[in-house]
């Protein structure tokens, strides 16, 4: 009976050490800071560039060799605008416009 209690105590100690180590590891690996510019602010900045458009997509791109940016896609009529908004400064670093030639119609046969 004494041996069983020792195994239980040792086993509980190992579980506690592993769980504590996992928490410590997670805390050290998740050091990514939140962007200074929020998604809502990025959308407002994009709307100032393309008044009357609606946001069809927004993505946060971080890491790598380039600065963190919000990639905002807006649609206005038959135009699609893609903007990159710097997540630290709020400055628009890219603005690309594409014209939708088929006016939103899908002419492909989807059988």
JSON list of C-alpha atoms in Angstrom, two decimals:
[
{"chain": "A", "resi": 1, "resn": "UNK", "atom": "CA", "xyz": [0.00, 0.00, 0.00]},
{"chain": "A", "resi": 2, "resn": "UNK", "atom": "CA", "xyz": [2.88, 2.37, 0.76]},
{"chain": "A", "resi": 3, "resn": "UNK", "atom": "CA", "xyz": [4.34, 1.83, -2.72]},
{"chain": "A", "resi": 4, "resn": "UNK", "atom": "CA", "xyz": [1.02, 2.73, -4.39]},
{"chain": "A", "resi": 5, "resn": "UNK", "atom": "CA", "xyz": [0.84, 6.03, -2.49]},
{"chain": "A", "resi": 6, "resn": "UNK", "atom": "CA", "xyz": [4.41, 6.88, -3.53]},
{"chain": "A", "resi": 7, "resn": "UNK", "atom": "CA", "xyz": [3.58, 6.26, -7.21]},
{"chain": "A", "resi": 8, "resn": "UNK", "atom": "CA", "xyz": [0.49, 8.44, -6.96]},
{"chain": "A", "resi": 9, "resn": "UNK", "atom": "CA", "xyz": [2.41, 11.28, -5.30]},
{"chain": "A", "resi": 10, "resn": "UNK", "atom": "CA", "xyz": [5.30, 11.04, -7.79]},
{"chain": "A", "resi": 11, "resn": "UNK", "atom": "CA", "xyz": [2.87, 10.84, -10.72]},
{"chain": "A", "resi": 12, "resn": "UNK", "atom": "CA", "xyz": [0.97, 13.91, -9.53]},
{"chain": "A", "resi": 13, "resn": "UNK", "atom": "CA", "xyz": [4.25, 15.78, -9.15]},
{"chain": "A", "resi": 14, "resn": "UNK", "atom": "CA", "xyz": [5.31, 14.93, -12.69]},
{"chain": "A", "resi": 15, "resn": "UNK", "atom": "CA", "xyz": [1.94, 16.04, -14.09]},
{"chain": "A", "resi": 16, "resn": "UNK", "atom": "CA", "xyz": [2.24, 19.35, -12.21]},
{"chain": "A", "resi": 17, "resn": "UNK", "atom": "CA", "xyz": [5.76, 19.94, -13.54]},
{"chain": "A", "resi": 18, "resn": "UNK", "atom": "CA", "xyz": [4.78, 19.13, -17.13]},
{"chain": "A", "resi": 19, "resn": "UNK", "atom": "CA", "xyz": [1.68, 21.34, -16.96]},
{"chain": "A", "resi": 20, "resn": "UNK", "atom": "CA", "xyz": [3.63, 24.20, -15.40]},
{"chain": "A", "resi": 21, "resn": "UNK", "atom": "CA", "xyz": [6.36, 23.87, -18.01]},
{"chain": "A", "resi": 22, "resn": "UNK", "atom": "CA", "xyz": [3.79, 23.94, -20.78]},
{"chain": "A", "resi": 23, "resn": "UNK", "atom": "CA", "xyz": [2.32, 27.17, -19.42]},
{"chain": "A", "resi": 24, "resn": "UNK", "atom": "CA", "xyz": [5.79, 28.72, -19.13]},
{"chain": "A", "resi": 25, "resn": "UNK", "atom": "CA", "xyz": [6.62, 27.66, -22.70]},
{"chain": "A", "resi": 26, "resn": "UNK", "atom": "CA", "xyz": [3.35, 29.12, -24.03]},
{"chain": "A", "resi": 27, "resn": "UNK", "atom": "CA", "xyz": [4.00, 32.40, -22.22]},
{"chain": "A", "resi": 28, "resn": "UNK", "atom": "CA", "xyz": [7.46, 32.74, -23.77]},
{"chain": "A", "resi": 29, "resn": "UNK", "atom": "CA", "xyz": [6.37, 31.86, -27.31]},
{"chain": "A", "resi": 30, "resn": "UNK", "atom": "CA", "xyz": [3.34, 34.17, -27.51]},
{"chain": "A", "resi": 31, "resn": "UNK", "atom": "CA", "xyz": [5.16, 37.48, -27.31]},
{"chain": "A", "resi": 32, "resn": "UNK", "atom": "CA", "xyz": [3.53, 38.95, -30.42]},
{"chain": "A", "resi": 33, "resn": "UNK", "atom": "CA", "xyz": [2.21, 42.38, -29.55]},
{"chain": "A", "resi": 34, "resn": "UNK", "atom": "CA", "xyz": [-1.22, 43.49, -30.62]},
{"chain": "A", "resi": 35, "resn": "UNK", "atom": "CA", "xyz": [-1.27, 45.99, -33.48]},
{"chain": "A", "resi": 36, "resn": "UNK", "atom": "CA", "xyz": [-1.53, 49.67, -32.52]},
{"chain": "A", "resi": 37, "resn": "UNK", "atom": "CA", "xyz": [-4.08, 50.22, -35.30]},
{"chain": "A", "resi": 38, "resn": "UNK", "atom": "CA", "xyz": [-7.23, 48.12, -34.80]},
{"chain": "A", "resi": 39, "resn": "UNK", "atom": "CA", "xyz": [-9.23, 46.46, -37.57]},
{"chain": "A", "resi": 40, "resn": "UNK", "atom": "CA", "xyz": [-11.96, 49.08, -37.14]},
{"chain": "A", "resi": 41, "resn": "UNK", "atom": "CA", "xyz": [-9.44, 51.91, -37.49]},
{"chain": "A", "resi": 42, "resn": "UNK", "atom": "CA", "xyz": [-7.94, 50.27, -40.58]},
{"chain": "A", "resi": 43, "resn": "UNK", "atom": "CA", "xyz": [-11.41, 50.07, -42.16]},
{"chain": "A", "resi": 44, "resn": "UNK", "atom": "CA", "xyz": [-12.06, 53.76, -41.36]},
{"chain": "A", "resi": 45, "resn": "UNK", "atom": "CA", "xyz": [-8.73, 54.73, -42.96]},
{"chain": "A", "resi": 46, "resn": "UNK", "atom": "CA", "xyz": [-9.58, 52.65, -46.04]},
{"chain": "A", "resi": 47, "resn": "UNK", "atom": "CA", "xyz": [-13.04, 54.25, -46.29]},
{"chain": "A", "resi": 48, "resn": "UNK", "atom": "CA", "xyz": [-11.41, 57.69, -46.32]},
{"chain": "A", "resi": 49, "resn": "UNK", "atom": "CA", "xyz": [-9.38, 56.60, -49.34]},
{"chain": "A", "resi": 50, "resn": "UNK", "atom": "CA", "xyz": [-12.39, 55.07, -51.17]},
{"chain": "A", "resi": 51, "resn": "UNK", "atom": "CA", "xyz": [-15.53, 56.88, -50.07]},
{"chain": "A", "resi": 52, "resn": "UNK", "atom": "CA", "xyz": [-18.80, 55.03, -50.61]},
{"chain": "A", "resi": 53, "resn": "UNK", "atom": "CA", "xyz": [-17.20, 51.58, -50.81]},
{"chain": "A", "resi": 54, "resn": "UNK", "atom": "CA", "xyz": [-17.94, 48.60, -48.58]},
{"chain": "A", "resi": 55, "resn": "UNK", "atom": "CA", "xyz": [-15.36, 46.34, -46.99]},
{"chain": "A", "resi": 56, "resn": "UNK", "atom": "CA", "xyz": [-15.50, 42.88, -48.51]},
{"chain": "A", "resi": 57, "resn": "UNK", "atom": "CA", "xyz": [-12.45, 41.45, -46.72]},
{"chain": "A", "resi": 58, "resn": "UNK", "atom": "CA", "xyz": [-9.86, 42.36, -44.08]},
{"chain": "A", "resi": 59, "resn": "UNK", "atom": "CA", "xyz": [-6.80, 40.36, -43.04]},
{"chain": "A", "resi": 60, "resn": "UNK", "atom": "CA", "xyz": [-3.97, 41.00, -40.59]},
{"chain": "A", "resi": 61, "resn": "UNK", "atom": "CA", "xyz": [-0.52, 40.12, -41.93]},
{"chain": "A", "resi": 62, "resn": "UNK", "atom": "CA", "xyz": [2.31, 40.08, -39.40]},
{"chain": "A", "resi": 63, "resn": "UNK", "atom": "CA", "xyz": [5.90, 38.92, -39.23]},
{"chain": "A", "resi": 64, "resn": "UNK", "atom": "CA", "xyz": [8.42, 38.39, -41.94]},
{"chain": "A", "resi": 65, "resn": "UNK", "atom": "CA", "xyz": [10.63, 41.07, -43.37]},
{"chain": "A", "resi": 66, "resn": "UNK", "atom": "CA", "xyz": [7.95, 43.67, -44.04]},
{"chain": "A", "resi": 67, "resn": "UNK", "atom": "CA", "xyz": [5.99, 45.70, -41.47]},
{"chain": "A", "resi": 68, "resn": "UNK", "atom": "CA", "xyz": [2.72, 44.38, -40.07]},
{"chain": "A", "resi": 69, "resn": "UNK", "atom": "CA", "xyz": [-0.24, 45.52, -42.16]},
{"chain": "A", "resi": 70, "resn": "UNK", "atom": "CA", "xyz": [-3.98, 45.27, -42.39]},
{"chain": "A", "resi": 71, "resn": "UNK", "atom": "CA", "xyz": [-4.92, 44.16, -45.90]},
{"chain": "A", "resi": 72, "resn": "UNK", "atom": "CA", "xyz": [-8.31, 45.73, -46.63]},
{"chain": "A", "resi": 73, "resn": "UNK", "atom": "CA", "xyz": [-10.34, 44.88, -49.72]},
{"chain": "A", "resi": 74, "resn": "UNK", "atom": "CA", "xyz": [-13.15, 47.28, -50.64]},
{"chain": "A", "resi": 75, "resn": "UNK", "atom": "CA", "xyz": [-15.77, 47.12, -53.37]},
{"chain": "A", "resi": 76, "resn": "UNK", "atom": "CA", "xyz": [-17.31, 50.16, -55.01]},
{"chain": "A", "resi": 77, "resn": "UNK", "atom": "CA", "xyz": [-19.52, 49.50, -57.99]},
{"chain": "A", "resi": 78, "resn": "UNK", "atom": "CA", "xyz": [-17.49, 47.42, -60.42]},
{"chain": "A", "resi": 79, "resn": "UNK", "atom": "CA", "xyz": [-14.15, 48.36, -58.84]},
{"chain": "A", "resi": 80, "resn": "UNK", "atom": "CA", "xyz": [-12.21, 46.37, -56.27]},
{"chain": "A", "resi": 81, "resn": "UNK", "atom": "CA", "xyz": [-9.68, 48.27, -54.18]},
{"chain": "A", "resi": 82, "resn": "UNK", "atom": "CA", "xyz": [-6.91, 46.55, -52.22]},
{"chain": "A", "resi": 83, "resn": "UNK", "atom": "CA", "xyz": [-5.21, 48.65, -49.56]},
{"chain": "A", "resi": 84, "resn": "UNK", "atom": "CA", "xyz": [-2.44, 47.89, -47.10]},
{"chain": "A", "resi": 85, "resn": "UNK", "atom": "CA", "xyz": [-2.70, 49.91, -43.89]},
{"chain": "A", "resi": 86, "resn": "UNK", "atom": "CA", "xyz": [0.42, 49.92, -41.68]},
{"chain": "A", "resi": 87, "resn": "UNK", "atom": "CA", "xyz": [-0.62, 48.36, -38.35]},
{"chain": "A", "resi": 88, "resn": "UNK", "atom": "CA", "xyz": [1.73, 50.61, -36.37]},
{"chain": "A", "resi": 89, "resn": "UNK", "atom": "CA", "xyz": [1.21, 54.00, -38.02]},
{"chain": "A", "resi": 90, "resn": "UNK", "atom": "CA", "xyz": [-2.13, 53.80, -39.88]},
{"chain": "A", "resi": 91, "resn": "UNK", "atom": "CA", "xyz": [-0.45, 54.98, -43.10]},
{"chain": "A", "resi": 92, "resn": "UNK", "atom": "CA", "xyz": [-1.72, 53.50, -46.39]},
{"chain": "A", "resi": 93, "resn": "UNK", "atom": "CA", "xyz": [1.31, 51.77, -47.90]},
{"chain": "A", "resi": 94, "resn": "UNK", "atom": "CA", "xyz": [-0.40, 50.25, -50.97]},
{"chain": "A", "resi": 95, "resn": "UNK", "atom": "CA", "xyz": [-3.54, 51.06, -52.96]},
{"chain": "A", "resi": 96, "resn": "UNK", "atom": "CA", "xyz": [-4.35, 48.91, -55.96]},
{"chain": "A", "resi": 97, "resn": "UNK", "atom": "CA", "xyz": [-7.55, 49.13, -58.03]},
{"chain": "A", "resi": 98, "resn": "UNK", "atom": "CA", "xyz": [-8.96, 46.42, -60.28]},
{"chain": "A", "resi": 99, "resn": "UNK", "atom": "CA", "xyz": [-11.96, 46.79, -62.57]},
{"chain": "A", "resi": 100, "resn": "UNK", "atom": "CA", "xyz": [-14.50, 43.94, -62.57]},
{"chain": "A", "resi": 101, "resn": "UNK", "atom": "CA", "xyz": [-14.88, 43.34, -66.32]},
{"chain": "A", "resi": 102, "resn": "UNK", "atom": "CA", "xyz": [-17.82, 40.93, -66.16]},
{"chain": "A", "resi": 103, "resn": "UNK", "atom": "CA", "xyz": [-19.79, 43.12, -63.70]},
{"chain": "A", "resi": 104, "resn": "UNK", "atom": "CA", "xyz": [-20.07, 40.37, -61.10]},
{"chain": "A", "resi": 105, "resn": "UNK", "atom": "CA", "xyz": [-21.60, 37.76, -63.42]},
{"chain": "A", "resi": 106, "resn": "UNK", "atom": "CA", "xyz": [-20.25, 34.23, -63.36]},
{"chain": "A", "resi": 107, "resn": "UNK", "atom": "CA", "xyz": [-20.22, 33.03, -66.97]},
{"chain": "A", "resi": 108, "resn": "UNK", "atom": "CA", "xyz": [-18.50, 29.75, -66.17]},
{"chain": "A", "resi": 109, "resn": "UNK", "atom": "CA", "xyz": [-20.34, 26.46, -66.58]},
{"chain": "A", "resi": 110, "resn": "UNK", "atom": "CA", "xyz": [-20.38, 24.81, -63.13]},
{"chain": "A", "resi": 111, "resn": "UNK", "atom": "CA", "xyz": [-21.89, 21.44, -64.09]}
]
